Short mmCIF file of C-alpha atoms (C1' of nucleotides) in Angstrom, two decimals:
data_model
loop_
_atom_site.label_atom_id
_atom_site.label_comp_id
_atom_site.label_asym_id
_atom_site.label_seq_id
_atom_site.Cartn_x
_atom_site.Cartn_y
_atom_site.Cartn_z
CA MET A 1 -6.65 4.86 26.30
CA THR A 2 -7.59 6.08 29.76
CA ASP A 3 -8.39 8.98 32.00
CA LYS A 4 -4.82 9.51 33.12
CA LYS A 5 -3.88 13.14 33.15
CA GLN A 6 -1.99 13.92 30.00
CA GLY A 7 1.09 16.02 30.47
CA LYS A 8 2.98 17.68 27.66
CA ILE A 9 5.67 15.04 27.67
CA ARG A 10 3.16 12.23 27.48
CA ILE A 11 1.41 13.72 24.48
CA HIS A 12 4.68 14.50 22.78
CA SER A 13 5.98 10.97 23.27
CA GLN A 14 2.75 9.39 22.18
CA GLU A 15 2.83 11.52 19.07
CA LYS A 16 6.36 10.47 18.25
CA ILE A 17 5.45 6.83 18.81
CA LEU A 18 2.40 6.98 16.58
CA LEU A 19 4.28 8.63 13.74
CA ALA A 20 7.06 6.06 14.01
CA ALA A 21 4.53 3.26 14.22
CA GLN A 22 2.79 4.46 11.08
CA ASP A 23 6.04 4.19 9.14
CA GLU A 24 6.88 0.83 10.61
CA PHE A 25 3.44 -0.64 9.91
CA ILE A 26 3.51 0.59 6.34
CA SER A 27 6.96 -0.86 5.75
CA ASN A 28 6.40 -4.22 7.39
CA GLY A 29 2.71 -4.78 7.94
CA TYR A 30 1.11 -5.46 11.29
CA LYS A 31 2.73 -8.79 11.91
CA GLY A 32 6.10 -7.82 10.51
CA ALA A 33 6.36 -4.66 12.56
CA THR A 34 8.42 -4.85 15.74
CA VAL A 35 8.03 -2.79 18.84
CA GLN A 36 11.78 -2.42 18.98
CA SER A 37 11.81 -0.91 15.53
CA ILE A 38 9.04 1.50 16.40
CA ALA A 39 10.97 2.48 19.51
CA ASP A 40 14.13 3.06 17.49
CA LEU A 41 12.29 5.18 14.95
CA ALA A 42 10.74 7.19 17.78
CA GLY A 43 14.06 7.52 19.57
CA LEU A 44 12.80 5.94 22.78
CA PRO A 45 13.59 2.76 24.66
CA LYS A 46 11.23 -0.09 23.90
CA ALA A 47 10.06 -0.33 27.49
CA ASN A 48 8.96 3.27 27.30
CA VAL A 49 6.91 2.65 24.19
CA LEU A 50 5.20 -0.22 25.96
CA TYR A 51 4.59 1.97 28.96
CA TYR A 52 2.44 4.22 26.82
CA PHE A 53 0.70 1.59 24.75
CA LYS A 54 1.00 -1.65 26.66
CA ASN A 55 1.25 -3.85 23.57
CA LYS A 56 1.68 -3.87 19.81
CA GLU A 57 -1.98 -4.24 19.02
CA ASN A 58 -2.83 -1.14 21.02
CA ILE A 59 -0.32 0.85 19.02
CA TYR A 60 -1.83 -0.37 15.79
CA HIS A 61 -5.33 0.43 16.92
CA ALA A 62 -4.29 3.95 17.79
CA VAL A 63 -2.69 4.38 14.36
CA LEU A 64 -5.78 3.05 12.62
CA GLU A 65 -8.07 5.28 14.63
CA ARG A 66 -6.16 8.35 13.53
CA THR A 67 -6.35 7.14 9.96
CA LEU A 68 -10.10 6.78 10.07
CA ASP A 69 -10.50 10.20 11.69
CA MET A 70 -8.55 11.63 8.81
CA TRP A 71 -10.64 9.81 6.24
CA ASP A 72 -13.64 11.26 7.95
CA GLN A 73 -12.58 14.90 8.05
CA GLY A 74 -10.69 15.22 4.82
CA ILE A 75 -13.39 13.62 2.79
CA GLY A 76 -15.30 16.76 1.95
CA ASP A 77 -18.98 16.08 1.60
CA ILE A 78 -21.42 15.43 -1.18
CA VAL A 79 -24.63 17.36 -0.65
CA TYR A 80 -27.66 17.50 -2.88
CA GLU A 81 -27.80 21.30 -2.93
CA ASP A 82 -24.42 21.57 -4.64
CA GLY A 83 -25.59 19.78 -7.76
CA PRO A 84 -23.42 17.18 -9.52
CA LYS A 85 -20.83 19.51 -10.96
CA VAL A 86 -19.88 21.38 -7.81
CA ALA A 87 -20.28 18.33 -5.60
CA ILE A 88 -17.89 16.27 -7.67
CA GLU A 89 -15.43 19.13 -7.99
CA LYS A 90 -15.41 19.46 -4.20
CA PHE A 91 -15.20 15.75 -3.55
CA VAL A 92 -12.48 14.93 -6.03
CA SER A 93 -10.52 17.94 -4.95
CA ALA A 94 -10.72 16.90 -1.28
CA LYS A 95 -9.70 13.33 -2.04
CA VAL A 96 -6.74 14.38 -4.16
CA LYS A 97 -5.56 16.77 -1.45
CA MET A 98 -5.80 13.93 1.03
CA SER A 99 -3.80 11.61 -1.17
CA PHE A 100 -0.98 14.06 -1.69
CA ASN A 101 -0.88 15.49 1.82
CA HIS A 102 -1.44 12.32 3.82
CA PRO A 103 -0.28 9.43 1.67
CA LYS A 104 0.68 7.41 4.73
CA ALA A 105 -2.85 7.37 6.07
CA SER A 106 -4.05 6.14 2.71
CA LYS A 107 -1.39 3.46 2.62
CA ILE A 108 -2.18 2.12 6.07
CA TYR A 109 -5.81 1.97 5.10
CA ALA A 110 -5.10 0.25 1.80
CA MET A 111 -2.92 -2.39 3.42
CA GLU A 112 -5.60 -3.14 5.95
CA ILE A 113 -8.15 -3.69 3.22
CA ILE A 114 -5.84 -5.75 1.04
CA GLN A 115 -4.97 -7.98 3.96
CA GLY A 116 -8.63 -8.66 4.58
CA ALA A 117 -9.68 -5.73 6.78
CA GLN A 118 -9.28 -7.80 9.94
CA HIS A 119 -9.11 -4.72 12.13
CA LEU A 120 -11.77 -2.61 10.50
CA LYS A 121 -14.44 -4.89 9.16
CA GLU A 122 -16.81 -3.08 11.50
CA PHE A 123 -15.99 0.31 10.05
CA ALA A 124 -16.74 -0.92 6.55
CA ARG A 125 -19.86 -2.79 7.51
CA THR A 126 -21.44 0.15 9.30
CA TYR A 127 -20.02 3.56 8.57
CA LEU A 128 -18.77 3.03 5.03
CA ARG A 129 -21.76 1.07 3.82
CA GLN A 130 -24.10 3.76 5.10
CA TRP A 131 -22.00 6.50 3.54
CA VAL A 132 -22.19 4.79 0.17
CA ARG A 133 -25.92 4.33 0.52
CA ASP A 134 -26.49 7.97 1.36
CA LYS A 135 -24.38 9.33 -1.44
CA SER A 136 -25.80 6.88 -3.95
CA LYS A 137 -29.23 8.26 -3.22
CA ILE A 138 -28.07 11.75 -3.97
CA PHE A 139 -26.49 10.68 -7.25
CA GLN A 140 -29.68 8.82 -8.15
CA LEU A 141 -31.70 11.96 -7.61
CA TRP A 142 -29.49 13.89 -10.00
CA ILE A 143 -29.80 11.09 -12.51
CA ASP A 144 -33.58 11.10 -12.23
CA GLU A 145 -33.56 14.84 -12.75
CA GLY A 146 -31.52 14.36 -15.91
CA ARG A 147 -28.54 16.24 -14.52
CA MET A 148 -26.11 13.39 -15.12
CA ILE A 149 -26.10 10.25 -17.23
CA ASN A 150 -27.67 7.07 -16.02
CA ILE A 151 -25.02 4.96 -14.32
CA GLU A 152 -24.86 2.89 -11.17
CA PRO A 153 -23.86 5.45 -8.54
CA ILE A 154 -21.70 2.88 -6.80
CA ASN A 155 -19.56 2.54 -9.91
CA LEU A 156 -19.01 6.26 -9.87
CA ILE A 157 -18.01 6.21 -6.22
CA PHE A 158 -15.49 3.45 -6.84
CA ILE A 159 -13.89 5.16 -9.79
CA ILE A 160 -13.47 8.33 -7.78
CA TRP A 161 -12.04 6.55 -4.78
CA SER A 162 -9.64 4.47 -6.81
CA SER A 163 -8.38 7.14 -9.15
CA THR A 164 -7.71 9.60 -6.35
CA GLN A 165 -6.20 7.20 -3.82
CA HIS A 166 -3.94 5.80 -6.49
CA TYR A 167 -1.67 8.82 -6.16
CA ALA A 168 -1.10 8.04 -2.49
CA ASP A 169 -0.93 4.26 -2.47
CA PHE A 170 1.14 3.91 -5.65
CA GLU A 171 3.23 6.99 -4.98
CA THR A 172 6.43 4.97 -5.25
CA GLN A 173 5.52 3.52 -8.62
CA ILE A 174 4.29 6.81 -10.03
CA LEU A 175 7.42 8.66 -8.99
CA THR A 176 9.65 5.92 -10.38
CA ILE A 177 7.85 5.89 -13.69
CA MET A 178 8.00 9.65 -13.94
CA ASN A 179 11.63 9.58 -12.86
CA ARG A 180 11.09 12.03 -10.07
CA ALA A 181 12.11 12.06 -6.42
CA ASP A 182 9.02 13.70 -4.94
CA TYR A 183 5.67 15.15 -5.80
CA GLU A 184 5.59 18.91 -6.19
CA GLU A 185 3.03 21.50 -5.22
CA ASP A 186 1.79 21.77 -8.79
CA ASP A 187 0.93 18.12 -9.02
CA ILE A 188 -2.02 18.43 -6.68
CA GLU A 189 -3.57 21.08 -8.86
CA GLN A 190 -2.75 19.29 -12.10
CA VAL A 191 -4.20 15.97 -10.98
CA THR A 192 -7.28 17.60 -9.49
CA GLN A 193 -7.89 19.41 -12.75
CA PHE A 194 -7.47 16.33 -14.84
CA LEU A 195 -9.62 14.06 -12.71
CA THR A 196 -12.48 16.49 -12.26
CA GLN A 197 -12.56 17.37 -15.94
CA PHE A 198 -12.35 13.75 -16.97
CA ILE A 199 -14.99 12.50 -14.58
CA LEU A 200 -17.37 15.34 -15.29
CA ARG A 201 -17.08 14.66 -19.01
CA GLY A 202 -17.95 11.04 -18.34
CA LEU A 203 -21.11 12.14 -16.54
CA GLU A 204 -22.30 14.80 -18.95
CA VAL A 205 -25.71 14.44 -20.49
CA LYS A 206 -25.29 15.10 -24.17
CA MET B 1 15.53 -22.18 -10.03
CA THR B 2 18.14 -24.59 -11.25
CA ASP B 3 18.89 -27.26 -13.77
CA LYS B 4 17.74 -30.10 -11.57
CA LYS B 5 15.43 -32.42 -13.36
CA GLN B 6 11.88 -31.59 -12.45
CA GLY B 7 9.75 -34.60 -11.70
CA LYS B 8 6.00 -34.51 -11.30
CA ILE B 9 6.21 -34.57 -7.55
CA ARG B 10 8.66 -31.73 -7.48
CA ILE B 11 6.52 -29.51 -9.65
CA HIS B 12 3.41 -30.39 -7.75
CA SER B 13 5.00 -29.58 -4.41
CA GLN B 14 6.48 -26.35 -5.68
CA GLU B 15 3.10 -25.35 -6.98
CA LYS B 16 1.43 -26.03 -3.65
CA ILE B 17 4.11 -24.08 -1.85
CA LEU B 18 3.83 -21.07 -4.12
CA LEU B 19 0.06 -20.92 -3.81
CA ALA B 20 0.30 -21.22 -0.05
CA ALA B 21 3.03 -18.61 0.03
CA GLN B 22 0.94 -16.18 -1.98
CA ASP B 23 -1.81 -16.36 0.62
CA GLU B 24 0.60 -16.07 3.48
CA PHE B 25 2.40 -13.07 1.99
CA ILE B 26 -0.87 -11.30 1.32
CA SER B 27 -2.13 -11.92 4.84
CA ASN B 28 1.04 -11.02 6.68
CA GLY B 29 3.39 -9.19 4.34
CA TYR B 30 6.91 -10.32 3.56
CA LYS B 31 8.35 -9.82 7.00
CA GLY B 32 5.31 -11.11 8.84
CA ALA B 33 5.09 -14.30 6.81
CA THR B 34 6.59 -17.42 8.37
CA VAL B 35 7.93 -20.45 6.57
CA GLN B 36 6.11 -22.64 9.08
CA SER B 37 2.82 -21.05 8.16
CA ILE B 38 3.48 -21.49 4.46
CA ALA B 39 4.35 -25.13 5.12
CA ASP B 40 1.14 -25.64 7.10
CA LEU B 41 -0.95 -24.06 4.36
CA ALA B 42 0.76 -26.25 1.79
CA GLY B 43 0.39 -29.34 3.94
CA LEU B 44 4.10 -30.08 4.00
CA PRO B 45 6.74 -30.14 6.69
CA LYS B 46 8.71 -26.97 6.96
CA ALA B 47 11.98 -28.70 6.16
CA ASN B 48 10.51 -29.85 2.90
CA VAL B 49 9.52 -26.34 1.92
CA LEU B 50 13.06 -25.20 2.61
CA TYR B 51 14.39 -28.06 0.55
CA TYR B 52 12.66 -26.65 -2.49
CA PHE B 53 13.32 -22.99 -1.91
CA LYS B 54 16.24 -22.79 0.50
CA ASN B 55 14.94 -19.69 2.31
CA LYS B 56 12.04 -17.29 2.73
CA GLU B 57 13.33 -14.70 0.34
CA ASN B 58 13.61 -17.23 -2.46
CA ILE B 59 9.98 -18.19 -1.95
CA TYR B 60 8.97 -14.57 -2.13
CA HIS B 61 10.99 -13.97 -5.26
CA ALA B 62 9.32 -16.92 -6.94
CA VAL B 63 5.89 -15.59 -5.99
CA LEU B 64 6.74 -12.13 -7.27
CA GLU B 65 8.12 -13.51 -10.51
CA ARG B 66 4.86 -15.31 -11.21
CA THR B 67 2.98 -12.14 -10.44
CA LEU B 68 4.98 -10.12 -12.91
CA ASP B 69 4.61 -12.80 -15.58
CA MET B 70 0.89 -12.56 -15.08
CA TRP B 71 0.92 -8.79 -15.31
CA ASP B 72 2.81 -9.21 -18.51
CA GLN B 73 0.55 -11.71 -20.24
CA GLY B 74 -2.84 -10.62 -19.01
CA ILE B 75 -2.28 -7.03 -19.88
CA GLY B 76 -3.55 -7.17 -23.41
CA ASP B 77 -1.75 -4.70 -25.57
CA ILE B 78 -2.31 -1.23 -26.86
CA VAL B 79 -1.41 -0.98 -30.53
CA TYR B 80 -1.71 2.01 -32.80
CA GLU B 81 -3.59 0.12 -35.50
CA ASP B 82 -6.55 -0.54 -33.22
CA GLY B 83 -7.37 3.12 -32.81
CA PRO B 84 -8.34 4.58 -29.43
CA LYS B 85 -11.77 3.04 -29.13
CA VAL B 86 -10.87 -0.58 -29.75
CA ALA B 87 -7.52 -0.30 -27.98
CA ILE B 88 -9.09 1.00 -24.80
CA GLU B 89 -11.90 -1.52 -24.96
CA LYS B 90 -9.34 -4.31 -25.20
CA PHE B 91 -7.06 -2.92 -22.55
CA VAL B 92 -9.73 -2.15 -19.96
CA SER B 93 -11.36 -5.47 -20.61
CA ALA B 94 -8.10 -7.34 -20.09
CA LYS B 95 -7.31 -5.47 -16.91
CA VAL B 96 -10.76 -6.06 -15.44
CA LYS B 97 -10.55 -9.76 -16.24
CA MET B 98 -7.19 -9.87 -14.52
CA SER B 99 -8.54 -8.16 -11.44
CA PHE B 100 -11.46 -10.51 -11.06
CA ASN B 101 -9.67 -13.72 -12.02
CA HIS B 102 -6.36 -13.12 -10.28
CA PRO B 103 -7.00 -10.74 -7.43
CA LYS B 104 -4.20 -12.28 -5.40
CA ALA B 105 -1.58 -11.38 -7.95
CA SER B 106 -2.83 -7.82 -7.93
CA LYS B 107 -2.77 -7.72 -4.14
CA ILE B 108 0.79 -8.98 -3.88
CA TYR B 109 1.85 -6.40 -6.39
CA ALA B 110 -0.03 -3.61 -4.65
CA MET B 111 1.50 -4.46 -1.28
CA GLU B 112 4.96 -4.43 -2.77
CA ILE B 113 4.42 -0.96 -4.19
CA ILE B 114 2.81 0.43 -1.06
CA GLN B 115 5.67 -0.85 1.05
CA GLY B 116 8.15 0.93 -1.15
CA ALA B 117 8.74 -1.57 -3.95
CA GLN B 118 11.91 -2.88 -2.29
CA HIS B 119 11.86 -6.06 -4.32
CA LEU B 120 10.83 -4.70 -7.68
CA LYS B 121 12.27 -1.24 -8.02
CA GLU B 122 14.13 -2.59 -11.00
CA PHE B 123 10.98 -3.78 -12.74
CA ALA B 124 9.41 -0.35 -12.37
CA ARG B 125 12.51 1.54 -13.37
CA THR B 126 13.04 -0.40 -16.55
CA TYR B 127 10.12 -2.40 -17.87
CA LEU B 128 7.24 -0.34 -16.53
CA ARG B 129 8.75 3.02 -17.35
CA GLN B 130 9.40 1.94 -20.90
CA TRP B 131 5.90 0.51 -21.24
CA VAL B 132 4.40 3.81 -20.15
CA ARG B 133 6.60 5.70 -22.55
CA ASP B 134 5.66 3.50 -25.48
CA LYS B 135 1.94 3.63 -24.83
CA SER B 136 2.02 7.35 -24.15
CA LYS B 137 3.46 7.87 -27.59
CA ILE B 138 0.58 5.98 -29.16
CA PHE B 139 -1.98 7.98 -27.23
CA GLN B 140 -0.21 11.18 -28.24
CA LEU B 141 -0.47 10.19 -31.89
CA TRP B 142 -4.21 9.70 -31.57
CA ILE B 143 -4.48 13.05 -29.83
CA ASP B 144 -2.53 14.76 -32.60
CA GLU B 145 -4.81 13.15 -35.15
CA GLY B 146 -7.83 14.54 -33.30
CA ARG B 147 -9.13 11.09 -32.41
CA MET B 148 -9.25 11.76 -28.69
CA ILE B 149 -9.20 14.84 -26.50
CA ASN B 150 -6.00 16.47 -25.48
CA ILE B 151 -4.90 15.09 -22.14
CA GLU B 152 -1.65 13.93 -20.63
CA PRO B 153 -1.46 10.27 -21.71
CA ILE B 154 0.09 9.34 -18.39
CA ASN B 155 -2.99 10.55 -16.55
CA LEU B 156 -5.11 8.31 -18.71
CA ILE B 157 -2.90 5.32 -18.00
CA PHE B 158 -3.10 5.92 -14.27
CA ILE B 159 -6.87 6.25 -14.22
CA ILE B 160 -7.22 2.99 -16.12
CA TRP B 161 -4.78 1.13 -13.90
CA SER B 162 -6.32 2.42 -10.70
CA SER B 163 -9.96 1.97 -11.58
CA THR B 164 -9.48 -1.58 -12.82
CA GLN B 165 -7.11 -2.81 -10.11
CA HIS B 166 -9.39 -1.40 -7.46
CA TYR B 167 -11.74 -4.34 -7.89
CA ALA B 168 -8.94 -6.75 -7.00
CA ASP B 169 -7.09 -4.89 -4.28
CA PHE B 170 -10.16 -3.57 -2.50
CA GLU B 171 -12.22 -6.70 -3.08
CA THR B 172 -12.87 -7.07 0.64
CA GLN B 173 -14.16 -3.55 1.01
CA ILE B 174 -16.29 -3.67 -2.11
CA LEU B 175 -17.92 -6.94 -1.12
CA THR B 176 -18.57 -5.69 2.40
CA ILE B 177 -20.13 -2.49 1.17
CA MET B 178 -22.30 -4.36 -1.29
CA ASN B 179 -23.16 -6.91 1.39
CA ARG B 180 -22.09 -9.84 -0.74
CA ALA B 181 -19.92 -12.86 -0.09
CA ASP B 182 -18.26 -13.16 -3.49
CA TYR B 183 -18.08 -11.64 -6.90
CA GLU B 184 -20.24 -13.28 -9.54
CA GLU B 185 -19.61 -13.99 -13.20
CA ASP B 186 -21.81 -11.08 -14.23
CA ASP B 187 -19.73 -8.58 -12.33
CA ILE B 188 -16.81 -8.84 -14.74
CA GLU B 189 -19.05 -7.93 -17.66
CA GLN B 190 -20.86 -5.22 -15.79
CA VAL B 191 -17.70 -3.51 -14.57
CA THR B 192 -16.01 -3.83 -17.96
CA GLN B 193 -19.02 -2.23 -19.61
CA PHE B 194 -19.17 0.61 -17.15
CA LEU B 195 -15.47 1.43 -17.18
CA THR B 196 -15.05 1.28 -20.95
CA GLN B 197 -18.14 3.39 -21.55
CA PHE B 198 -17.16 5.88 -18.89
CA ILE B 199 -13.57 6.23 -19.99
CA LEU B 200 -14.42 6.43 -23.67
CA ARG B 201 -16.91 9.20 -22.94
CA GLY B 202 -14.17 11.03 -21.09
CA LEU B 203 -11.98 10.85 -24.18
CA GLU B 204 -14.50 11.71 -26.86
CA VAL B 205 -13.89 14.66 -29.08
CA LYS B 206 -17.08 16.64 -29.19
"C1'" DT C 1 20.29 -55.37 -9.27
"C1'" DT C 2 23.26 -51.84 -7.94
"C1'" DT C 3 24.22 -47.23 -7.74
"C1'" DT C 4 23.12 -42.62 -7.72
"C1'" DA C 5 20.21 -38.72 -7.44
"C1'" DT C 6 16.11 -36.85 -5.50
"C1'" DC C 7 13.01 -36.17 -1.87
"C1'" DT C 8 11.21 -36.28 3.09
"C1'" DT C 9 11.19 -35.08 7.81
"C1'" DG C 10 12.34 -34.94 12.95
"C1'" DT C 11 15.73 -32.56 15.54
"C1'" DT C 12 18.70 -28.88 16.76
"C1'" DT C 13 20.67 -24.17 17.02
"C1'" DA C 14 21.07 -19.31 17.19
"C1'" DT C 15 18.46 -15.25 16.95
"C1'" DT C 16 14.55 -12.31 17.30
"C1'" DT C 17 10.51 -10.89 19.46
"C1'" DG C 18 6.60 -9.39 22.59
"C1'" DG C 19 6.07 -8.40 26.90
"C1'" DT C 20 7.35 -8.08 32.16
"C1'" DC C 21 9.66 -6.29 36.11
"C1'" DA C 22 11.95 -3.63 39.32
"C1'" DA C 23 14.37 0.26 40.56
"C1'" DG C 24 14.97 4.72 40.22
"C1'" DA C 25 14.26 9.77 38.17
"C1'" DA C 26 11.23 13.49 37.47
"C1'" DA C 27 7.24 15.86 38.00
"C1'" DT C 28 3.01 16.90 40.48
"C1'" DT C 29 0.13 17.24 44.48
"C1'" DT C 30 -0.67 17.80 49.29
"C1'" DA D 1 9.18 19.47 52.15
"C1'" DA D 2 6.87 15.22 52.09
"C1'" DA D 3 4.16 12.17 49.71
"C1'" DT D 4 2.36 10.53 45.60
"C1'" DT D 5 1.95 9.88 40.94
"C1'" DT D 6 3.95 9.68 36.45
"C1'" DC D 7 7.64 8.57 33.60
"C1'" DT D 8 12.17 6.26 32.12
"C1'" DT D 9 15.09 2.52 31.36
"C1'" DG D 10 18.16 -1.66 31.63
"C1'" DA D 11 17.74 -6.36 32.48
"C1'" DC D 12 15.21 -10.40 31.88
"C1'" DC D 13 12.30 -14.36 30.02
"C1'" DA D 14 9.50 -17.49 27.39
"C1'" DA D 15 7.88 -18.21 22.90
"C1'" DA D 16 8.50 -18.05 18.05
"C1'" DT D 17 11.32 -18.30 14.10
"C1'" DA D 18 14.80 -18.93 10.09
"C1'" DA D 19 17.79 -22.02 8.84
"C1'" DA D 20 21.05 -26.04 9.08
"C1'" DC D 21 21.67 -30.85 9.70
"C1'" DA D 22 21.45 -35.70 9.53
"C1'" DA D 23 19.52 -39.83 8.50
"C1'" DG D 24 16.54 -42.31 6.04
"C1'" DA D 25 12.88 -43.24 2.09
"C1'" DT D 26 11.84 -43.21 -2.67
"C1'" DA D 27 12.56 -43.03 -7.37
"C1'" DA D 28 15.60 -43.01 -11.50
"C1'" DA D 29 19.63 -44.40 -14.03
"C1'" DA D 30 23.28 -47.64 -14.87
#
DNA sequence: TTTTATCTTGTTTATTTGGTCAAGAAATTT
DNA sequence: AAATTTCTTGACCAAATAAACAAGATAAAA
């Protein structure tokens, strides 16, 4: 945005708008979302929403930016010193927490990718690609040291991403199948346990 | 649709429309999709598209129906007689093939779920829930017989769904990260190998 | 050939939508 | 308190859109 001074009201309104926009973009996609609908969800007149963000694309960019920030923080890190067991425990645990606590961020991200990543090709091409490279190297080291079985590190990364994010993106389906209305506190722990155990078993050197 | 006689032209046009619609719905979501755009992609006048399908929702329903049919066929089946090893080999293999050969179907489905499954709540509530129940029972039998480790069958189902579908839904991201333009024939085999091996290791009774 | 059913398409209509504008209210600064 | 900036909002507009319509072309059936 800009260097305008940011009063309390401004921040509060912007916050309301971004939260509303997130819901609207998830429900209807970028093109299907309407500024009017975002305004209604935020409880503000449309003209006021456009005062803060000027146009629909700006709103979307702001929502995406937040999403990527979240990806970035919540990700936990994979460091060589931890060794494969602890590193994967930490990583899976962080990703599962993310999925259960911020499913909307995950959904926005997933929709972007499915629709062709028009708005964040750059993020994938630079940041993400480098991240995968770095972590693959660490996994490869552990493999060379005989501390985990010999697999393509990238396959491991994908299976962790997919299996953890699934609980956010497919929330609706999972809850329907399990005939439940919402996730519960316990679920985070249960899923984390299962996934870490399962993945670690798959990596064990016999 | 109806009991009108279906000539060659009719079927051919319908086919073109549905393929175009699939692309349009993936790119822009249900609400963002326009009949005009579908018509353009199909190379037909808009009025002609509406002659065949009457309105946008009908087009979408037809696309979804095809998607579910595909889910249904391509799924391979899990039968008790196969035992865990063969059953999971078959199932994972079928799902991976699906993901690589029909990524668009997977994407449409994923978007529907992410957006709240408005149009296929019924499918999930009935068909899918029953499917999960049936297969869970089979897994539980194998567990009781000591042929695989003791886990919640539903967790296993979710990890297989997510890890296989990932290659379809996140195609764009995966290709970008790997700096490639398209998947190749080999990839299907490679991914199938990895996932079956990995999952079977995770299930092994030591 | 005649008749009927199917298909094609340009035109029109009513509604929705993104975005602007102007006029004023509220807060902040001088 | 005066001046200035920030915020709020109803009214407005041009473009896009879903859908209906009408009139004709083509193919199929009689």
